[in-house]
mmCIF file of C-alpha atoms in Angstrom:
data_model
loop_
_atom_site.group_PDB
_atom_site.id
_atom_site.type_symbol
_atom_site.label_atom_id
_atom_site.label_comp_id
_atom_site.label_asym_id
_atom_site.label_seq_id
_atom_site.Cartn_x
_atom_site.Cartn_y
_atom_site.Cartn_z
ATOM 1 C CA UNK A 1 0.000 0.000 0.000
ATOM 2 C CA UNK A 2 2.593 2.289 0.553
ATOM 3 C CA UNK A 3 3.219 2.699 -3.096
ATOM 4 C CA UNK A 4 -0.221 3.808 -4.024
ATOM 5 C CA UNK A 5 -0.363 6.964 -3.745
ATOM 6 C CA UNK A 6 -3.333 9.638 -4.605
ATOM 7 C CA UNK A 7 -3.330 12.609 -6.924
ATOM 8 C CA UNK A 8 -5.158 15.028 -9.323
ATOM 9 C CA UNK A 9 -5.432 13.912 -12.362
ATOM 10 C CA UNK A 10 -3.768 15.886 -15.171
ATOM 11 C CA UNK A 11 -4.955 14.115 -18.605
ATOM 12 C CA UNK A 12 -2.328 13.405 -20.941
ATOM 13 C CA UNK A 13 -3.133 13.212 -24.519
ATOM 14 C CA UNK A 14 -2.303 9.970 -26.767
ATOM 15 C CA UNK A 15 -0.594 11.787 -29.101
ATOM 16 C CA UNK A 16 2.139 12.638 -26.518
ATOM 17 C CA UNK A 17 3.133 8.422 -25.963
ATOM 18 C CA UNK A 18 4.718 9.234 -29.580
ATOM 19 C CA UNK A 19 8.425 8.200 -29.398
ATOM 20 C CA UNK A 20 8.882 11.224 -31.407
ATOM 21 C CA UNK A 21 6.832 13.788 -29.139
ATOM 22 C CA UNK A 22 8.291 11.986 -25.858
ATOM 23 C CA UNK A 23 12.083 12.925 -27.673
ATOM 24 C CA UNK A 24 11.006 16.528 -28.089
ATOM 25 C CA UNK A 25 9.262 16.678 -24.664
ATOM 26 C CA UNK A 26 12.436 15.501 -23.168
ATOM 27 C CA UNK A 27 14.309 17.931 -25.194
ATOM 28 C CA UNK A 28 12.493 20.369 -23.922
ATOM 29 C CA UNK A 29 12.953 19.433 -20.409
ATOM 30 C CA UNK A 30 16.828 19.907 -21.181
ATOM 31 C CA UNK A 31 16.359 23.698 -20.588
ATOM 32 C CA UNK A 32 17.638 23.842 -24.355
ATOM 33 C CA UNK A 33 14.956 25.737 -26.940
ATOM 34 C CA UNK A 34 13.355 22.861 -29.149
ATOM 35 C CA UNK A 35 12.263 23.570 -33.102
ATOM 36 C CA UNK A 36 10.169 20.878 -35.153
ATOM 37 C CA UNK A 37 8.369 21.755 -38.367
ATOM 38 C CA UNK A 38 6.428 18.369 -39.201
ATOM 39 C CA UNK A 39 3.329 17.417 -40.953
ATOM 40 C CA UNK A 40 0.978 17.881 -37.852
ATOM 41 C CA UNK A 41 2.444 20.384 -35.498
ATOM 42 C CA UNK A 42 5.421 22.810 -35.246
ATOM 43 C CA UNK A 43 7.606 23.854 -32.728
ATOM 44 C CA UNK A 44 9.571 27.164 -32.478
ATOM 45 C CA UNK A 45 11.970 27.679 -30.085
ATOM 46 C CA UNK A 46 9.974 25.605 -26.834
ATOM 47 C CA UNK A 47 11.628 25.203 -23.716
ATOM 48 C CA UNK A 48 10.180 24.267 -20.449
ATOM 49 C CA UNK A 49 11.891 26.356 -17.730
ATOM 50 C CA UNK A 50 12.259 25.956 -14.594
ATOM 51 C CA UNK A 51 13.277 22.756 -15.685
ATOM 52 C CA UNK A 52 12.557 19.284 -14.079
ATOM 53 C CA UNK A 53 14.093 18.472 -10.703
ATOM 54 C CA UNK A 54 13.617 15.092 -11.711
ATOM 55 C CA UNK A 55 16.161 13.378 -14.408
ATOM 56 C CA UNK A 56 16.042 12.831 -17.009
ATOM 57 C CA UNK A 57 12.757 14.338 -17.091
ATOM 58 C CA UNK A 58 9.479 13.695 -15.343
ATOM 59 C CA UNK A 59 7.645 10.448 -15.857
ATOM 60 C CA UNK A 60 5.495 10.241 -19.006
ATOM 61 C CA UNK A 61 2.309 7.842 -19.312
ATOM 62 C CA UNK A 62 0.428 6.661 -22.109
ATOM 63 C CA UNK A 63 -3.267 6.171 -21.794
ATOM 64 C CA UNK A 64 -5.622 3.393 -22.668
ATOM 65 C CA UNK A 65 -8.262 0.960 -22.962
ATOM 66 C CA UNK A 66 -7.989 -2.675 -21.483
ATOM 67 C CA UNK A 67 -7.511 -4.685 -24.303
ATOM 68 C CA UNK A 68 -6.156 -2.374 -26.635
ATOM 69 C CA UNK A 69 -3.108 -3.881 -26.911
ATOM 70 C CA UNK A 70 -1.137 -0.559 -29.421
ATOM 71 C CA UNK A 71 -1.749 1.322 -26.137
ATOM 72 C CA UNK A 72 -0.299 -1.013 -23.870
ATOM 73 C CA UNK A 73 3.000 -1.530 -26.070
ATOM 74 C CA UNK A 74 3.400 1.785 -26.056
ATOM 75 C CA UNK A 75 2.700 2.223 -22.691
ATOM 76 C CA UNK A 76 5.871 -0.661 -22.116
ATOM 77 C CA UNK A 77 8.140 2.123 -23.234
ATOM 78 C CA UNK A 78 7.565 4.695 -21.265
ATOM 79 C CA UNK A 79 7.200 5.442 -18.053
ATOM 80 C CA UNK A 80 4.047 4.270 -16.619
ATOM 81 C CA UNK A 81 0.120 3.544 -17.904
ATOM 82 C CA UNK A 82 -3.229 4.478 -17.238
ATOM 83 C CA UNK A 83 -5.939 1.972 -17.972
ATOM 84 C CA UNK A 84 -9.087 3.923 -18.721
ATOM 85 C CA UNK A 85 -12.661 2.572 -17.901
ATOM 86 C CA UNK A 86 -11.961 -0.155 -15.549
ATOM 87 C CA UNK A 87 -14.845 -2.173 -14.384
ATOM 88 C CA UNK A 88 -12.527 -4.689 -12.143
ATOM 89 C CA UNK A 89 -9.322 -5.216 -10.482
ATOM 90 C CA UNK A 90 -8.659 -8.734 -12.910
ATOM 91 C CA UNK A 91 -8.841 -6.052 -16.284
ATOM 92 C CA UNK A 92 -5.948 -4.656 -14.415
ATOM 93 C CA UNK A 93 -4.282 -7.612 -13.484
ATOM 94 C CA UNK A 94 -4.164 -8.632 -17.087
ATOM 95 C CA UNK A 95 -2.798 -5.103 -17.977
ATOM 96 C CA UNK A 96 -0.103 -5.310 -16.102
ATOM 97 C CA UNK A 97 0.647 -8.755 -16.671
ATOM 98 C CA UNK A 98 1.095 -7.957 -20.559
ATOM 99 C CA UNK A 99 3.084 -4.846 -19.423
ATOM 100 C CA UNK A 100 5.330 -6.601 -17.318
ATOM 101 C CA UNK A 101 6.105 -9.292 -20.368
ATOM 102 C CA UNK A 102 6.793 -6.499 -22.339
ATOM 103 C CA UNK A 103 9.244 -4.830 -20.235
ATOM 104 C CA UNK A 104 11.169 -8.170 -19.350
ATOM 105 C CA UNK A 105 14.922 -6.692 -18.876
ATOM 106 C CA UNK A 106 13.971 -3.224 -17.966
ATOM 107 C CA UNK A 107 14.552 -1.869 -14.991
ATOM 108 C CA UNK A 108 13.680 1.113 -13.320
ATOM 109 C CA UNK A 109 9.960 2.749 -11.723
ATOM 110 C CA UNK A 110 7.448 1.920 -13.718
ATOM 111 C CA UNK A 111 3.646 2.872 -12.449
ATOM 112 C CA UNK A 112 -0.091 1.763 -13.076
ATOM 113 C CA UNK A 113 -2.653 4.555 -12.672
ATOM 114 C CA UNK A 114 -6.105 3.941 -11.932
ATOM 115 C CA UNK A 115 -8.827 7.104 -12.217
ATOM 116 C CA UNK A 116 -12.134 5.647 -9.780
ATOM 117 C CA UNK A 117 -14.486 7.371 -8.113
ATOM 118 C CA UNK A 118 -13.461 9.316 -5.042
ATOM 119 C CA UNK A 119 -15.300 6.717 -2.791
ATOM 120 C CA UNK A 120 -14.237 3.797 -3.971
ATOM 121 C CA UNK A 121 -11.937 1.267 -2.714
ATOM 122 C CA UNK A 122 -8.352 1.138 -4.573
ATOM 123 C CA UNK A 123 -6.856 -1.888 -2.562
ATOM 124 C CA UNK A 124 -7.780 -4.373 -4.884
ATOM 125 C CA UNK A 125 -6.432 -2.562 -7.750
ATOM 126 C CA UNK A 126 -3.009 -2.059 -5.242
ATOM 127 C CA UNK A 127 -3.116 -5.850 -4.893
ATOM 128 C CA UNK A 128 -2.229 -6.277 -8.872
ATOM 129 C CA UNK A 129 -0.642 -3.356 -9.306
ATOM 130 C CA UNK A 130 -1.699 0.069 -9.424
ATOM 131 C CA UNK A 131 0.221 2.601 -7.831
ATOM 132 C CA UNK A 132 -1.275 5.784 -8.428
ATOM 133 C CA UNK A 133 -4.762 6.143 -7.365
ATOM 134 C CA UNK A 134 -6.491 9.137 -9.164
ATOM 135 C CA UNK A 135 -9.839 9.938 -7.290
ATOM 136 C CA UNK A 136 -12.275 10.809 -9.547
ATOM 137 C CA UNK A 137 -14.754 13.532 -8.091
ATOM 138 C CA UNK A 138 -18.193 14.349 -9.968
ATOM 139 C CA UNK A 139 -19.693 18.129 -10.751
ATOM 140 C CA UNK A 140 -20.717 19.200 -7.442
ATOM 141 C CA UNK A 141 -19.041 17.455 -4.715
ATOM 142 C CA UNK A 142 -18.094 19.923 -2.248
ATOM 143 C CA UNK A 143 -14.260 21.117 -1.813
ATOM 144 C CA UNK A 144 -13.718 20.409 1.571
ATOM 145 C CA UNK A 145 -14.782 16.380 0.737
ATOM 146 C CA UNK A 146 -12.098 16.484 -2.463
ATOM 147 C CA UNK A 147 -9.799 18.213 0.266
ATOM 148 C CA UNK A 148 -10.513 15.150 2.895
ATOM 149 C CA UNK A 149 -9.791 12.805 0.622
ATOM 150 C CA UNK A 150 -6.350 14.041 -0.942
ATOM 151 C CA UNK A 151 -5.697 14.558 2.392
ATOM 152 C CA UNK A 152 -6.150 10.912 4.223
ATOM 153 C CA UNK A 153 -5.600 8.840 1.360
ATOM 154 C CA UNK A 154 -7.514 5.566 0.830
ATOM 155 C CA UNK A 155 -8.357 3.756 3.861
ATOM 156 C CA UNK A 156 -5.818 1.275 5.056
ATOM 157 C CA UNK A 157 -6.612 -2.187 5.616
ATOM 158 C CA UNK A 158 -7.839 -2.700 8.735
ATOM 159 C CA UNK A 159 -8.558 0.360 9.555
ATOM 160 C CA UNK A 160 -5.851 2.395 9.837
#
């Protein structure tokens, strides 16, 4: 449990799990100024200052559905994956079981982020794997509950 952890979610775009955009991104994490004049989008003179504390860069994740399987491959080269629409903890059990064949040799932090509602329970999804735990909070829900519930984290088993 101590690896799940709970945050905001920030969506990241499909298009940015490109092993082209990723190099750019990262270039522009260097501090340096980036240019890129492609078919679909152009870059002039980018950089992302103050830069990340974090190196090489911070983490990027590629989004998906269960199943999917271009997603998921993807997904095995980067930094970490959220699984959109889960119904169960076994569709995530079987996403990281296809992630983890396809990373066989690599090392390093690699995370599973799960998006549920902000009163559900995450531990089974911690039990196969996730560790990132995105609560999801609907129109309306007053601030001091979304506050409450960044603040204490899921509950601990038994109670804690």
């Amino acid at each position: 449990m101590s690896r799940l952890r709970s945050a905001l979610w920030l969506p990241l775009f499909e298009e940015l799990a490109d092993p082209k955009v990723v190099t750019r991104l990262a270039a522009a994490w260097s501090g340096e100024p980036v240019h890129h004049r492609g078919e679909h989008y152009t870059v002039d003179d980018i950089e992302f200052l103050p830069r990340p504390v974090q190196e090489p860069g911070a983490p990027v994740w590629a989004a998906g559905f269960p199943g999917n399987v271009k997603p998921i491959r993807r997904a095995a080269r980067l930094n970490g994956f959220f699984p959109a629409d889960l119904e169960h903890p076994d569709q995530l059990a079987e996403v990281v079981a296809t992630i983890t064949d396809l990373r066989m040799g690599k090392t390093g932090a690699y995370d599973i982020a799960i998006g549920l509602p902000f009163d559900a329970d995450p531990l089974p999804y911690a039990a196969v794997g996730a560790t990132w735990w995105l609560p999801e909070f609907p129109p309306g829900v007053p601030l001091d509950t979304m506050r409450g519930v960044l603040r204490d984290g899921p509950a601990s088993p038994g109670g804690d």
